[in-house]
Coordinates of C-alpha atoms in Angstrom, one line a residue:
P224 CA 0.0 0.0 0.0
T225 CA 1.0 3.6 -0.7
P226 CA 2.0 5.6 2.4
A227 CA -0.2 8.6 3.4
P228 CA 1.1 12.0 2.3
T229 CA 3.4 13.8 4.8
S230 CA 3.0 17.2 3.2
Y231 CA 1.9 18.9 -0.1
Q232 CA 3.9 21.0 -2.6
Y233 CA 2.0 23.7 -4.4
E234 CA 2.6 26.2 -7.2
L235 CA 0.5 29.2 -8.2
R236 CA 1.2 30.4 -11.7
T237 CA 0.1 33.0 -14.3
S238 CA 1.8 31.0 -17.0
G239 CA 3.7 27.7 -17.5
A240 CA 3.1 24.2 -16.3
A241 CA 3.8 23.0 -12.8
G242 CA 7.6 22.5 -12.2
S243 CA 8.5 24.5 -15.3
G244 CA 10.7 27.1 -13.6
A245 CA 10.5 30.7 -12.5
T246 CA 8.6 32.2 -15.5
G247 CA 5.0 32.7 -14.5
L248 CA 5.6 31.4 -11.0
V249 CA 3.8 33.6 -8.4
L250 CA 3.9 31.5 -5.2
S251 CA 5.2 28.0 -4.3
G252 CA 5.9 26.1 -1.1
N253 CA 5.2 23.2 1.1
A254 CA 2.0 22.8 3.2
P255 CA 1.7 20.3 6.1
G256 CA -2.1 20.0 5.5
T257 CA -4.6 20.7 2.8
T258 CA -5.1 24.4 3.4
V259 CA -2.8 27.3 2.2
N260 CA -3.3 31.1 1.9
L261 CA -2.6 32.4 -1.6
T262 CA -1.8 36.0 -1.0
P263 CA -1.2 38.6 -2.2
L264 CA -3.1 38.2 -5.5
T265 CA -3.3 40.7 -8.3
Q266 CA -6.7 42.0 -9.4
A267 CA -8.2 40.9 -12.8
T268 CA -5.6 38.1 -13.2
Y269 CA -6.0 34.4 -14.2
Y270 CA -4.1 32.0 -12.1
S271 CA -3.4 28.3 -12.3
F272 CA -2.9 26.3 -9.1
Y273 CA -1.1 23.0 -9.0
I274 CA -0.5 20.6 -6.1
R275 CA 1.2 17.3 -5.5
S276 CA 1.6 15.1 -2.4
S277 CA 4.9 14.3 -0.7
C278 CA 5.3 10.8 0.7
G279 CA 8.7 11.1 2.3
A280 CA 11.3 11.0 -0.5
E281 CA 8.7 10.4 -3.3
F282 CA 6.2 12.8 -4.9
S283 CA 3.0 12.2 -6.8
S284 CA 2.5 13.8 -10.2
W285 CA 1.3 17.4 -10.3
T286 CA -2.5 17.8 -10.5
A287 CA -4.0 19.2 -13.6
A288 CA -4.3 23.0 -13.4
H289 CA -7.1 24.4 -11.2
V290 CA -7.7 27.8 -13.0
F291 CA -9.4 30.8 -11.4
A292 CA -9.5 34.5 -11.9
T293 CA -9.5 37.4 -9.4
T294 CA -12.1 40.1 -9.7
C295 CA -11.5 43.7 -10.9
S296 CA -11.1 46.5 -8.4
P297 CA -14.4 48.3 -7.6
V298 CA -15.0 51.6 -9.4
T299 CA -14.9 54.3 -6.8
T300 CA -14.5 57.4 -8.9
F301 CA -16.7 58.4 -11.8
P302 CA -15.8 60.9 -14.5

């Protein structure tokens, strides 16, 4: 049987595939559980989020991209 994950690696990107290097990489790191804060995010931007599990010295494959967009800033001044 496969051991349970000990942590998770994640990448938040504006371009490029998971593990593809610095271009488009916004945030990356290790999380001990299944929750992570992705801040700060830029308004009106599309992001791709990837995650993989760490089982000691071995890693799973990266997930397919989970794509989301941030909202635009509210209009506070009118002409």
